PDB file of C-alpha atoms in Angstrom:
ATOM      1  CA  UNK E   1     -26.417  40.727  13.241  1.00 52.00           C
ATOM      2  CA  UNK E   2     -29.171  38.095  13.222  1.00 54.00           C
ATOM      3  CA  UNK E   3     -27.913  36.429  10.221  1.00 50.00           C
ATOM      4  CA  UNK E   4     -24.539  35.871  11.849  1.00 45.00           C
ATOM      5  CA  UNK E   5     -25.695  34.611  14.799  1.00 43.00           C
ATOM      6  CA  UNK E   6     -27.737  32.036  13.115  1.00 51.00           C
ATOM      7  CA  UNK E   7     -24.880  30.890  10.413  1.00 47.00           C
ATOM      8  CA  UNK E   8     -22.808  30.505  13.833  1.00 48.00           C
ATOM      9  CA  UNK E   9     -25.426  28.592  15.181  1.00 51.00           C
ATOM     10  CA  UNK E  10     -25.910  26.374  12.875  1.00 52.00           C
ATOM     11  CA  UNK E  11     -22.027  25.333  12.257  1.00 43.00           C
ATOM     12  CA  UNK E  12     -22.268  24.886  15.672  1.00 46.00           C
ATOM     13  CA  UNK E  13     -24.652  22.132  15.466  1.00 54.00           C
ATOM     14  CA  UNK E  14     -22.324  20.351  12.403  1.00 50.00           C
ATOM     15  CA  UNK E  15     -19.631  20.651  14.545  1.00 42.00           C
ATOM     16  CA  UNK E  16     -19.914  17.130  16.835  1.00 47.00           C
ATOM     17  CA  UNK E  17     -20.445  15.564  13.734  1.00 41.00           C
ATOM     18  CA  UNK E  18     -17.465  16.677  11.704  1.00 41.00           C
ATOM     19  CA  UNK E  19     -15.331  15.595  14.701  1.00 40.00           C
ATOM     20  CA  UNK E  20     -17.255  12.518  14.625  1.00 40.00           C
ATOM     21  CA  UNK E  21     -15.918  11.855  11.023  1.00 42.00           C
ATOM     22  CA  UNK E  22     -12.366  12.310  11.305  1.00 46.00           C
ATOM     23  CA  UNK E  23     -12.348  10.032  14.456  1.00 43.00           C
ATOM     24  CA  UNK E  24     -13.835   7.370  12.593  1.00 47.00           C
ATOM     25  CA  UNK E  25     -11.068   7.759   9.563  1.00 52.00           C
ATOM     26  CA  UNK E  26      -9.157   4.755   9.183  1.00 62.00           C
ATOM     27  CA  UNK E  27      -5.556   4.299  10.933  1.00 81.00           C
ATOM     28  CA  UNK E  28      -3.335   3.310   9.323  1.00 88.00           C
ATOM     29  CA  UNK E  29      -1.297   0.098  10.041  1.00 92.00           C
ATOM     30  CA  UNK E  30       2.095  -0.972   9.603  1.00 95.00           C
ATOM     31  CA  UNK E  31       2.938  -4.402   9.623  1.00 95.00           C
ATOM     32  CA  UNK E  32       6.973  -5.245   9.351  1.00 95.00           C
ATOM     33  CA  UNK E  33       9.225  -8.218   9.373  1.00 95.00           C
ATOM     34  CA  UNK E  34      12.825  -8.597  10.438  1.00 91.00           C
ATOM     35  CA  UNK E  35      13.904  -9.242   7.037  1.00 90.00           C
ATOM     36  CA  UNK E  36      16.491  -7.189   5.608  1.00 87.00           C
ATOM     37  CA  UNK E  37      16.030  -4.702   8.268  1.00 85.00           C
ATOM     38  CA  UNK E  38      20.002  -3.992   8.030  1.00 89.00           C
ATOM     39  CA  UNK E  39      19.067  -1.902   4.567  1.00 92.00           C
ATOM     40  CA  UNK E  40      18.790   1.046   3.247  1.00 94.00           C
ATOM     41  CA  UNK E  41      15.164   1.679   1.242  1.00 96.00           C
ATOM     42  CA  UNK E  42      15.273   4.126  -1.519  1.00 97.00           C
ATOM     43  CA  UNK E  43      12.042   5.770  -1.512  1.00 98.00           C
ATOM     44  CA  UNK E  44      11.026   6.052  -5.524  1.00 98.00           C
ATOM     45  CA  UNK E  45       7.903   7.305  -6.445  1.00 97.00           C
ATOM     46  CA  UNK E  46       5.402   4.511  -8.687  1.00 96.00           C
ATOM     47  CA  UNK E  47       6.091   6.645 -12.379  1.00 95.00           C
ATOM     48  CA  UNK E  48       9.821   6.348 -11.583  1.00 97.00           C
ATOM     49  CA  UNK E  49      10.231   2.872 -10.703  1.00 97.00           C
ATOM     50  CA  UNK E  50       8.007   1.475 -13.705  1.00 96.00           C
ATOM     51  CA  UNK E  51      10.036   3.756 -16.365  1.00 95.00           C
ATOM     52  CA  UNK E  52      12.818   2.781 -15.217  1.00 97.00           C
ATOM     53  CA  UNK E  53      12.823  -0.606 -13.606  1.00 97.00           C
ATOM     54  CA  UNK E  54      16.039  -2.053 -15.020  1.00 97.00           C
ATOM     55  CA  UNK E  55      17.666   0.575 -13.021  1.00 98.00           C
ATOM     56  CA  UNK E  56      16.013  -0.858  -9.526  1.00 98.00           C
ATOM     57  CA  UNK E  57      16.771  -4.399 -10.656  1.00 98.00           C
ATOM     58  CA  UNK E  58      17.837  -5.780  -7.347  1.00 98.00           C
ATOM     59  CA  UNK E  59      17.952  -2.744  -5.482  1.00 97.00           C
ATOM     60  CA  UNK E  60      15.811  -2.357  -1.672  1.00 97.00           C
ATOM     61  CA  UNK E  61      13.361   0.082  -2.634  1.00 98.00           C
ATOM     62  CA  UNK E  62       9.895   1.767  -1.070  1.00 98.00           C
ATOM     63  CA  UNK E  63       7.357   2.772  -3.364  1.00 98.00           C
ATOM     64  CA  UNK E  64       3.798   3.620  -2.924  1.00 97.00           C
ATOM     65  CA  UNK E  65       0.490   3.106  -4.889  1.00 96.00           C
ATOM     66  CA  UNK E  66      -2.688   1.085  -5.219  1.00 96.00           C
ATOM     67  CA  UNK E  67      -2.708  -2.564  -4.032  1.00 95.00           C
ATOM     68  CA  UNK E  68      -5.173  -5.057  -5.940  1.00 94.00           C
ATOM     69  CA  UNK E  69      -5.580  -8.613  -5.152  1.00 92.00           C
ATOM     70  CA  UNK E  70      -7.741 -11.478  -6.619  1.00 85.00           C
ATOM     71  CA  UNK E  71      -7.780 -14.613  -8.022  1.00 85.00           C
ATOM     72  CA  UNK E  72      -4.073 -14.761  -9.287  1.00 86.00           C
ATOM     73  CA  UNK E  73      -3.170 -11.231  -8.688  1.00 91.00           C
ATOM     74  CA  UNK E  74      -0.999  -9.838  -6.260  1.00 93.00           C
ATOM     75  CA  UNK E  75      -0.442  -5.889  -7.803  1.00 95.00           C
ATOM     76  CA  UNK E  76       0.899  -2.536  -7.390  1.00 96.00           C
ATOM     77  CA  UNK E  77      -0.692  -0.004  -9.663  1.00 95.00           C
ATOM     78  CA  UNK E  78      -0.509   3.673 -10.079  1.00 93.00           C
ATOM     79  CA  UNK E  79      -2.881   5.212  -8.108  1.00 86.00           C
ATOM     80  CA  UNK E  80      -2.897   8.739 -10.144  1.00 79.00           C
ATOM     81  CA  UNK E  81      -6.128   8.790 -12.397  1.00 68.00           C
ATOM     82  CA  UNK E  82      -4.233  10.304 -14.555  1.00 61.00           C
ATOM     83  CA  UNK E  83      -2.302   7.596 -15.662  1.00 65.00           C
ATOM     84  CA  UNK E  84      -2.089   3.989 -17.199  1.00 69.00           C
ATOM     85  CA  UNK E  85      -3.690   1.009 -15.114  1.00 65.00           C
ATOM     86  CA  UNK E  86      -2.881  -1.483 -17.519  1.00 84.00           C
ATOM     87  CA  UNK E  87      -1.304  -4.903 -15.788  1.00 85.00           C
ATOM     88  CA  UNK E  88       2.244  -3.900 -18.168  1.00 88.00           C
ATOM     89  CA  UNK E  89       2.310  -0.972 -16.193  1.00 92.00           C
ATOM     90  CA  UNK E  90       1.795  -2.591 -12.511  1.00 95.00           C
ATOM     91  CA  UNK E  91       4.430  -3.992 -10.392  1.00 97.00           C
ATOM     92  CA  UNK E  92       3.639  -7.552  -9.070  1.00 95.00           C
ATOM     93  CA  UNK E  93       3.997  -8.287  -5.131  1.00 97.00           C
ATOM     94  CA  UNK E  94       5.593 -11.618  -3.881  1.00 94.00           C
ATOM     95  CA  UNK E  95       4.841 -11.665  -0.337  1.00 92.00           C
ATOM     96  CA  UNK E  96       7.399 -14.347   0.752  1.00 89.00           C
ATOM     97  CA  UNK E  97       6.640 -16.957   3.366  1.00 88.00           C
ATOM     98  CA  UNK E  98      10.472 -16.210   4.701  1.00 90.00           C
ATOM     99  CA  UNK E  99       9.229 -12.611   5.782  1.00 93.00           C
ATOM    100  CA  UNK E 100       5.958 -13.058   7.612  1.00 93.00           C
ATOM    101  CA  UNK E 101       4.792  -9.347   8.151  1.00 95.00           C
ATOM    102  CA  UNK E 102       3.323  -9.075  11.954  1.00 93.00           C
ATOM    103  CA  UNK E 103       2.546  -5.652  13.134  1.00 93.00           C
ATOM    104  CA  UNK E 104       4.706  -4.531  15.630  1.00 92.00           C
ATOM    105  CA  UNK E 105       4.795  -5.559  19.244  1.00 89.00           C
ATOM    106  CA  UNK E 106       2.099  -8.002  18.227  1.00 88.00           C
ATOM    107  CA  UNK E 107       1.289 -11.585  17.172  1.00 83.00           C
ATOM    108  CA  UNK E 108      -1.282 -10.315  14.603  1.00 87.00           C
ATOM    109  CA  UNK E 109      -0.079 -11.078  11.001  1.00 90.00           C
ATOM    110  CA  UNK E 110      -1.241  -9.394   8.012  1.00 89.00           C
ATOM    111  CA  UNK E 111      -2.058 -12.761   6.424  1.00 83.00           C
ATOM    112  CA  UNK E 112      -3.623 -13.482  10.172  1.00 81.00           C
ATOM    113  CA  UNK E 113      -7.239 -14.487  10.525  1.00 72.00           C
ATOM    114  CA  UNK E 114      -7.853 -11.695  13.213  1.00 71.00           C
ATOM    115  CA  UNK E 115     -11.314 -10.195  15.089  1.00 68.00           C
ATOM    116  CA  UNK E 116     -13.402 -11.793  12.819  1.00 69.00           C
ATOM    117  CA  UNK E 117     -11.844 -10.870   9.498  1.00 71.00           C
ATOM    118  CA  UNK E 118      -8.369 -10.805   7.082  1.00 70.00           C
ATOM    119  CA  UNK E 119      -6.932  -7.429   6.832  1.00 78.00           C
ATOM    120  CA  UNK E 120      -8.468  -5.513   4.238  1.00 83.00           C
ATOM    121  CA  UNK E 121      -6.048  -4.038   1.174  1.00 87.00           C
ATOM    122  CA  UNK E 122      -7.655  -4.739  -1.738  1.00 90.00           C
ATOM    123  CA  UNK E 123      -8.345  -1.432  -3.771  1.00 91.00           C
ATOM    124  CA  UNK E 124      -6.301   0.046  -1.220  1.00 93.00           C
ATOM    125  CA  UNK E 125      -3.559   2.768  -1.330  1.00 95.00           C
ATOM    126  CA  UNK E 126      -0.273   1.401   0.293  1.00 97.00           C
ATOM    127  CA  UNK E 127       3.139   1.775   0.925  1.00 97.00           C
ATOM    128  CA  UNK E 128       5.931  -1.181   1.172  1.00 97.00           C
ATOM    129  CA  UNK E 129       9.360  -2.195   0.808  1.00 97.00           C
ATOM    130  CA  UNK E 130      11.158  -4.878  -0.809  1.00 97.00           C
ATOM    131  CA  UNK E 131      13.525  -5.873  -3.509  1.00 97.00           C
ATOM    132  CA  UNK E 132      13.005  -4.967  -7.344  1.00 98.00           C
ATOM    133  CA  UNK E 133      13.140  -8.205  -9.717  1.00 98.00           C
ATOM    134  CA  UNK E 134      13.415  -6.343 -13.208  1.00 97.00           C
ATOM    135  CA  UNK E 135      13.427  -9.929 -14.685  1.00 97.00           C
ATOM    136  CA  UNK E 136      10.585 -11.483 -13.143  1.00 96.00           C
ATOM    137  CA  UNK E 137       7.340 -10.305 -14.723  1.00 95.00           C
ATOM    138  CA  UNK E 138       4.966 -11.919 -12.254  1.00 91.00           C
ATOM    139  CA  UNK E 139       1.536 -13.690 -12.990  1.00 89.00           C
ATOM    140  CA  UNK E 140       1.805 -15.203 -16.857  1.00 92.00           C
ATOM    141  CA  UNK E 141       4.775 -12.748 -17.535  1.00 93.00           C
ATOM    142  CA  UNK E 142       2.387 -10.128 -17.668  1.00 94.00           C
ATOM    143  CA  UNK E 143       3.276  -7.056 -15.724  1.00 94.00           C
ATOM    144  CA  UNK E 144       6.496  -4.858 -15.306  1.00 96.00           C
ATOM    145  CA  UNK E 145       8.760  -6.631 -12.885  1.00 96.00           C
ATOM    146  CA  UNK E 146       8.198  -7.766  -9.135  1.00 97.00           C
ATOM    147  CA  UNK E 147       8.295  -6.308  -5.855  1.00 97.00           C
ATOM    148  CA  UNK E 148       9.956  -9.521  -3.720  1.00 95.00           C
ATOM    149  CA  UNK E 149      10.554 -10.094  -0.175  1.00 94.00           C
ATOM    150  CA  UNK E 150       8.150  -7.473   0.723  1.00 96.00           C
ATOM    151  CA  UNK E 151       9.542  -6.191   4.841  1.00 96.00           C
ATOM    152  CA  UNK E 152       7.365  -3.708   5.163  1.00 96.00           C
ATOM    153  CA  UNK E 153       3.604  -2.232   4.329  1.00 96.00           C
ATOM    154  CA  UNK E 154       1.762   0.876   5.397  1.00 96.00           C
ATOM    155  CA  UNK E 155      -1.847   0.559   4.990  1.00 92.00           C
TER     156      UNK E 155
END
C-alpha cells in the first residue's frame, strides 16, 4: 500500500508540469484571403496530388505537408519520412501579391512584420489552398508543378 501511495504521489508532482506543456503547444494560425472564396477545395492528400498532378492541373485544391523556404525556394514537401524529399517530388508555392493572406478579423499579414518577428513556417507542417499549375515547374523548372494563388494556410 506504501508503494502506491508514493507512485501516486509522485505523478502528482509531474502533474502541473505536464499541463504546463500542452499549454505552451503552439496554436495554430490560419491566415485567409478573399480570393476565390466562391470555390470548392478538394482536399487531396500530398502522395496523391504529386502522382497524379496532371489530373489537378487547374483544379482548387487543399493539400497538406511540409513547408520549406530559403533563398529561392518556396516548397511543399512530403512530410512522411517514409518517402521521397527530392525537389522533383515537391510542389512549389506562388504566394501571389493579388491574395494577401491576413488572419482573420485582423490587419496582421502573414508576410507582416508583426511583435517583433515574421511568422515562422519554415520546416513547418502546413495546410493551404490554391490552384494546381501542372505546367509550371517552379524555381529553374525543377520541381513537380505549382501550388498558385495560395487563399488559404493553416500553420
Amino acid at each position: 500500500m506504501t508503494a502506491v501511495f508514493i507512485h501516486i504521489k509522485s505523478l502528482l508532482r509531474i502533474l502541473p508540469l505536464l499541463v504546463l506543456l500542452g499549454a505552451c503547444a503552439k496554436q495554430k494560425k490560419i491566415f485567409q484571403s478573399d480570393c476565390n472564396i466562391s470555390k470548392d477545395y478538394q482536399k487531396v492528400s500530398f502522395t496523391e496530388l504529386i502522382n497524379h498532378i496532371e489530373k489537378y492541373d487547374k483544379q482548387y485544391v487543399e493539400v497538406s505537408g511540409k513547408y520549406k523556404e530559403g533563398n529561392e525556394q518556396s516548397a511543399l514537401f512530403n512530410d512522411s519520412l517514409f518517402s521521397s524529399h527530392a525537389l522533383h517530388d515537391a510542389i512549389w508555392v506562388d504566394f501571389s501579391q493579388d491574395c494577401p493572406l491576413y488572419l482573420p478579423g485582423t490587419h496582421i499579414g502573414l508576410f507582416t512584420y508583426n511583435d517583433g518577428q515574421f511568422t515562422l513556417m519554415n520546416k513547418r507542417k502546413v495546410t493551404i489552398r490554391g490552384v494546381v499549375d501542372a505546367s509550371d515547374k517552379g524555381h529553374l523548372k525543377q520541381y513537380k508543378g505549382t501550388i498558385d494563388r495560395v487563399s488559404f494556410i493553416e500553420l
